[in-house]
Coordinates of C-alpha atoms in Angstrom, one line a residue:
X1 CA 0.0 0.0 0.0
X2 CA 1.2 3.5 -0.8
X3 CA -0.5 4.9 2.3
X4 CA -2.9 7.0 0.2
X5 CA -6.5 6.6 1.4
X6 CA -9.1 6.9 -1.3
X7 CA -12.8 7.0 -1.1
X8 CA -14.3 6.4 -4.6
X9 CA -17.9 7.3 -5.1
X10 CA -20.1 6.2 -8.0
X11 CA -21.8 3.2 -9.5
X12 CA -21.9 0.8 -12.4
X13 CA -19.3 0.8 -15.1
X14 CA -18.1 4.2 -14.3
X15 CA -17.1 3.3 -10.8
X16 CA -15.6 0.0 -12.1
X17 CA -13.3 2.0 -14.3
X18 CA -12.2 4.2 -11.4
X19 CA -11.5 1.3 -9.1
X20 CA -9.5 -0.5 -11.8
X21 CA -7.4 2.7 -12.2
X22 CA -7.0 3.1 -8.4
X23 CA -5.5 -0.3 -8.1
X24 CA -2.4 0.9 -10.0
X25 CA -1.9 3.5 -7.3
X26 CA -1.5 0.8 -4.7
X27 CA -3.9 2.8 -2.5
X28 CA -6.2 1.9 0.4
X29 CA -9.5 2.0 -1.4
X30 CA -13.0 2.3 -0.2
X31 CA -15.7 2.1 -2.9
X32 CA -19.0 3.8 -2.0
X33 CA -21.7 2.6 -4.3
X34 CA -25.2 3.9 -5.3
X35 CA -28.1 1.6 -4.5
X36 CA -31.0 2.7 -6.6
X37 CA -30.9 0.1 -9.4
X38 CA -34.3 -1.4 -10.1
X39 CA -33.6 -3.2 -13.4
X40 CA -32.4 -6.7 -14.4
X41 CA -31.1 -9.1 -11.8
X42 CA -30.8 -6.4 -9.1
X43 CA -34.4 -5.3 -9.7
X44 CA -35.7 -8.8 -9.4
X45 CA -33.8 -9.6 -6.2
X46 CA -34.7 -6.3 -4.5
X47 CA -38.4 -6.9 -5.4
X48 CA -38.4 -10.6 -4.4
X49 CA -36.2 -10.4 -1.3
X50 CA -36.5 -6.8 -0.2
X51 CA -32.7 -6.4 -0.2
X52 CA -30.3 -3.8 -1.3
X53 CA -29.7 -4.1 -5.1
X54 CA -26.5 -6.0 -5.4
X55 CA -25.4 -5.4 -9.0
X56 CA -23.2 -2.3 -8.7
X57 CA -21.8 -3.6 -5.4
X58 CA -20.8 -6.9 -7.1
X59 CA -19.1 -5.0 -9.9
X60 CA -17.1 -3.0 -7.4
X61 CA -16.0 -6.2 -5.6
X62 CA -14.9 -7.7 -9.0
X63 CA -12.9 -4.5 -9.8
X64 CA -11.0 -4.8 -6.5
X65 CA -10.1 -8.5 -6.8
X66 CA -6.4 -9.3 -6.3
X67 CA -4.4 -8.8 -9.6
X68 CA -3.4 -12.4 -9.9
X69 CA -4.6 -15.6 -11.6
X70 CA -6.8 -16.5 -8.6
X71 CA -8.3 -13.0 -8.4
X72 CA -9.0 -12.9 -12.1
X73 CA -10.7 -16.3 -11.8
X74 CA -13.0 -15.3 -9.0
X75 CA -13.8 -11.9 -10.5
X76 CA -15.0 -13.8 -13.6
X77 CA -17.1 -16.1 -11.4
X78 CA -18.8 -13.1 -9.6
X79 CA -19.6 -11.6 -13.0
X80 CA -20.8 -14.8 -14.7
X81 CA -24.5 -14.7 -15.5
X82 CA -26.6 -17.9 -15.6
X83 CA -28.0 -18.8 -19.0
X84 CA -31.2 -20.6 -19.9
X85 CA -34.7 -19.3 -19.8
X86 CA -35.8 -20.2 -16.3
X87 CA -35.9 -18.3 -13.0
X88 CA -32.1 -18.2 -12.7
X89 CA -31.6 -16.8 -16.2
X90 CA -29.6 -13.5 -16.2
X91 CA -28.6 -13.6 -12.5
X92 CA -24.9 -13.0 -12.0
X93 CA -23.3 -15.4 -9.5
X94 CA -22.1 -12.5 -7.4
X95 CA -25.6 -11.0 -7.0
X96 CA -26.8 -14.3 -5.6
X97 CA -23.9 -14.6 -3.2
X98 CA -24.5 -11.1 -1.9
X99 CA -28.2 -11.7 -1.6
X100 CA -27.7 -14.9 0.4
X101 CA -25.1 -13.3 2.7
X102 CA -27.4 -10.3 3.3
X103 CA -30.2 -12.7 4.3
X104 CA -27.9 -14.8 6.6
X105 CA -26.0 -11.9 8.2
X106 CA -28.8 -9.4 8.2
X107 CA -26.6 -6.5 7.2
X108 CA -25.2 -5.5 3.7
X109 CA -22.0 -4.1 5.1
X110 CA -21.3 -7.3 6.9
X111 CA -22.1 -9.3 3.8
X112 CA -19.7 -7.1 1.7
X113 CA -16.9 -7.4 4.2
X114 CA -17.3 -11.1 4.4
X115 CA -17.0 -11.5 0.6
X116 CA -14.0 -9.1 0.5
X117 CA -12.3 -11.1 3.3
X118 CA -13.0 -14.4 1.5
X119 CA -11.5 -13.3 -1.7
X120 CA -8.5 -11.4 -0.3
X121 CA -9.7 -8.0 -1.4
X122 CA -7.7 -5.1 0.1
X123 CA -10.0 -2.2 0.8
X124 CA -13.8 -2.2 1.2
X125 CA -17.0 -1.9 -0.8
X126 CA -19.8 -0.1 0.9
X127 CA -23.3 0.9 0.0
X128 CA -24.1 4.7 0.0
X129 CA -27.0 3.9 2.3
X130 CA -27.8 0.6 4.1
X131 CA -31.1 0.1 2.2
X132 CA -32.5 0.2 -1.3
X133 CA -33.5 3.6 -2.8
X134 CA -35.6 4.8 -5.7
X135 CA -34.8 7.6 -8.1
X136 CA -37.5 10.1 -9.1
X137 CA -36.9 12.6 -11.9
X138 CA -38.5 15.7 -13.4
X139 CA -38.4 15.2 -17.2
X140 CA -39.3 17.7 -19.9
X141 CA -40.1 17.0 -23.6
X142 CA -42.8 14.4 -22.9
X143 CA -45.7 16.9 -23.0
X144 CA -47.0 19.0 -25.8
X145 CA -46.0 22.1 -23.8
X146 CA -42.2 22.0 -23.6
X147 CA -42.4 24.0 -20.4
X148 CA -44.1 21.2 -18.6
X149 CA -42.3 18.4 -16.9
X150 CA -43.4 14.9 -16.0
X151 CA -42.3 12.9 -12.9
X152 CA -40.6 9.6 -13.8
X153 CA -39.8 7.1 -11.1
X154 CA -37.2 4.3 -11.1
X155 CA -33.6 4.2 -12.3
X156 CA -34.4 2.2 -15.4
X157 CA -37.3 4.4 -16.4
X158 CA -35.2 7.5 -16.0
X159 CA -32.3 6.0 -18.0
X160 CA -34.5 5.2 -21.0
X161 CA -36.9 8.2 -21.0
X162 CA -37.1 10.0 -24.4
X163 CA -37.3 13.3 -22.6
X164 CA -34.6 15.4 -20.9
X165 CA -33.9 14.9 -17.2
X166 CA -33.9 18.2 -15.4
X167 CA -33.7 17.2 -11.7
X168 CA -33.6 14.0 -9.6
X169 CA -34.6 13.2 -6.1
X170 CA -34.2 10.1 -3.9
X171 CA -37.1 8.2 -2.4
X172 CA -37.1 8.3 0.6
X173 CA -36.1 11.9 0.4
X174 CA -33.7 12.0 3.3
X175 CA -32.2 8.5 3.6
X176 CA -29.8 7.6 6.4
X177 CA -26.2 7.4 5.2
X178 CA -24.0 4.3 5.7
X179 CA -22.0 5.2 8.8
X180 CA -18.8 3.5 7.5
X181 CA -19.1 5.3 4.2
X182 CA -19.3 8.7 5.9
X183 CA -16.2 7.7 8.1
X184 CA -14.3 6.7 4.9
X185 CA -15.0 10.1 3.3
X186 CA -13.9 12.0 6.4
X187 CA -10.8 9.9 6.8
X188 CA -9.7 9.9 3.1
X189 CA -6.7 11.7 1.5
X190 CA -8.6 11.8 -1.8
X191 CA -12.3 11.5 -2.6
X192 CA -13.3 10.9 -6.2
X193 CA -16.8 11.3 -7.7
X194 CA -17.6 9.9 -11.2
X195 CA -17.5 9.0 -14.0
X196 CA -20.8 7.4 -14.5
X197 CA -24.5 7.9 -15.4
X198 CA -24.8 11.5 -14.2
X199 CA -28.4 11.3 -12.8
X200 CA -28.4 7.8 -11.5
X201 CA -24.8 7.0 -10.4
X202 CA -23.2 10.4 -9.7
X203 CA -25.7 12.9 -8.4
X204 CA -27.4 10.5 -6.0
X205 CA -24.3 10.7 -3.8
X206 CA -24.9 14.3 -3.0
X207 CA -28.6 13.8 -2.2
X208 CA -27.9 11.9 1.0
X209 CA -27.7 14.7 3.6
X210 CA -25.1 13.1 5.9
X211 CA -22.9 12.1 3.0
X212 CA -23.1 15.5 1.4
X213 CA -22.1 17.0 4.7
X214 CA -19.1 14.7 4.9
X215 CA -18.1 15.7 1.4
X216 CA -18.2 19.3 2.4
X217 CA -16.3 18.8 5.7
X218 CA -13.6 16.3 4.6
X219 CA -10.0 17.5 4.5
X220 CA -9.5 15.1 1.5
X221 CA -8.7 16.3 -1.9
X222 CA -12.0 16.2 -3.8
X223 CA -11.7 15.1 -7.4
X224 CA -14.5 15.0 -10.0
X225 CA -14.0 12.8 -13.1
X226 CA -16.1 13.8 -16.1
X227 CA -17.7 11.4 -18.5
X228 CA -16.3 10.9 -22.0
X229 CA -19.7 11.4 -23.7
X230 CA -23.3 12.2 -22.8
X231 CA -25.3 9.3 -21.4
X232 CA -28.0 8.0 -23.7
X233 CA -31.4 8.7 -22.1
X234 CA -30.0 10.8 -19.3
X235 CA -27.7 13.6 -20.6
X236 CA -28.2 13.6 -24.4
X237 CA -27.2 17.1 -25.6
X238 CA -25.5 18.0 -22.4
X239 CA -22.1 19.6 -22.7
X240 CA -19.3 18.9 -20.1
X241 CA -20.0 22.4 -18.8
X242 CA -23.7 21.6 -18.3
X243 CA -22.8 18.4 -16.4
X244 CA -21.0 20.6 -13.8
X245 CA -23.9 23.1 -13.6
X246 CA -26.4 20.3 -13.0
X247 CA -24.2 18.7 -10.3
X248 CA -23.8 22.1 -8.6
X249 CA -27.6 22.7 -8.7
X250 CA -28.1 19.4 -6.7
X251 CA -25.4 20.1 -4.2
X252 CA -25.4 23.7 -3.1
X253 CA -22.1 24.7 -1.4
X254 CA -20.1 21.6 -2.4
X255 CA -16.7 22.5 -3.7
X256 CA -14.1 20.4 -5.6
X257 CA -10.4 20.8 -5.9
X258 CA -9.8 19.2 -9.3
X259 CA -11.8 18.1 -12.3
X260 CA -10.3 15.5 -14.6
X261 CA -11.5 16.1 -18.2
X262 CA -10.6 14.0 -21.3
X263 CA -8.5 16.3 -23.6
X264 CA -9.9 14.6 -26.7
X265 CA -13.5 15.1 -25.6
X266 CA -13.0 18.8 -25.0
X267 CA -10.3 20.1 -27.4
X268 CA -8.9 23.6 -27.1
X269 CA -11.6 26.2 -28.1
X270 CA -14.7 27.9 -26.8
X271 CA -16.2 24.8 -25.2
X272 CA -13.0 24.3 -23.2
X273 CA -13.0 27.9 -22.1
X274 CA -16.6 27.6 -20.9
X275 CA -15.7 24.5 -19.0
X276 CA -12.7 26.2 -17.3
X277 CA -15.1 28.9 -16.1
X278 CA -17.6 26.3 -14.8
X279 CA -14.9 24.5 -12.8
X280 CA -13.9 27.8 -11.2
X281 CA -17.4 28.1 -10.0
X282 CA -16.9 24.8 -8.1
X283 CA -13.7 26.1 -6.6
X284 CA -11.7 23.7 -8.8
X285 CA -9.1 23.6 -11.5
X286 CA -9.5 21.5 -14.6
X287 CA -6.9 18.9 -15.8
X288 CA -7.2 18.2 -19.5
X289 CA -5.5 14.8 -20.1
X290 CA -6.2 11.9 -22.5
X291 CA -7.9 9.3 -20.4
X292 CA -10.1 7.5 -23.0
X293 CA -9.6 4.4 -25.0
X294 CA -9.3 5.6 -28.6
X295 CA -12.5 5.0 -30.6
X296 CA -14.6 4.2 -27.5
X297 CA -16.4 6.0 -24.7
X298 CA -14.5 4.0 -22.1
X299 CA -11.8 5.2 -19.7
X300 CA -8.3 3.7 -20.0
X301 CA -7.5 2.5 -16.5
X302 CA -3.8 3.1 -16.9
X303 CA -4.2 6.6 -18.2
X304 CA -6.9 7.4 -15.6
X305 CA -4.6 6.1 -12.8
X306 CA -1.8 8.4 -14.0
X307 CA -4.2 11.4 -14.0
X308 CA -5.6 10.6 -10.5
X309 CA -2.0 10.0 -9.3
X310 CA -0.8 13.3 -10.6
X311 CA -3.6 15.1 -8.9
X312 CA -3.4 13.2 -5.7
X313 CA 0.3 13.8 -5.2
X314 CA 0.6 17.3 -6.5
X315 CA 1.5 19.9 -3.9
X316 CA -1.3 22.3 -4.0
X317 CA -5.1 21.8 -4.4
X318 CA -7.4 23.9 -6.5
X319 CA -8.6 27.3 -5.4
X320 CA -11.1 27.0 -2.5

């Protein structure tokens, strides 16, 4: 371990990319994961068993598996989905393991810690809150009058809506934060947020009052990682600058030190100048670096690790 304590906030494939990058830094990592998924295997399990949706938590565990042959094998097992057409079809093995442990141990944090210990994972995976949440969004473009919005409920419904998401809320509105997640944020040297689906994996983290308070109070360096492209169904037509404005509108008073931006996504020109001004409003400075896999909308773990490392170990944070 390098001694660097990192709390990485997000969900889904975005958090998976961040965690894979963090491993190269040899840091003490705590992944803090959104828990509002209501689709696929996670949706079925939360409906049938009343448990926290396990899918994004499973992906975080797989991302942190030891970097050896045994770790790669068990990461593949966790991610493996059952085939066929029966009741088991589509369920990843890791989702069922987490569901079973949650039922036996009675606590999702204990279940996650047990799996991490069993597979030799260094670091922790924690839920944002200890119970399942739902997302509710105000969406425009679905009514004849473009000024009117419609309320859409559920993460999957929000992700596939043909309208434009304007604002999201959590149900319940003021959920209790995971105590260990708050402690990890307060005790970290670096806190990262993003990349990921902006309205369903990133913004929910600032809608939990205790967690938002921890993000404001922590002495950690706060690093925001922007997406490589707008998210279909959520942020179509959104510029990188608008992503920042939307986040700020959901988290009044939250400041960042650094914003990592893919240099290929925002080349020099007016759009980059607008983004620089937007980062200044967050108290941060932008870092334009190439972090995407060429020809894709995926982050390159090695390049992202270098960018995060450069920020984490630089001498002075962004303007507060």
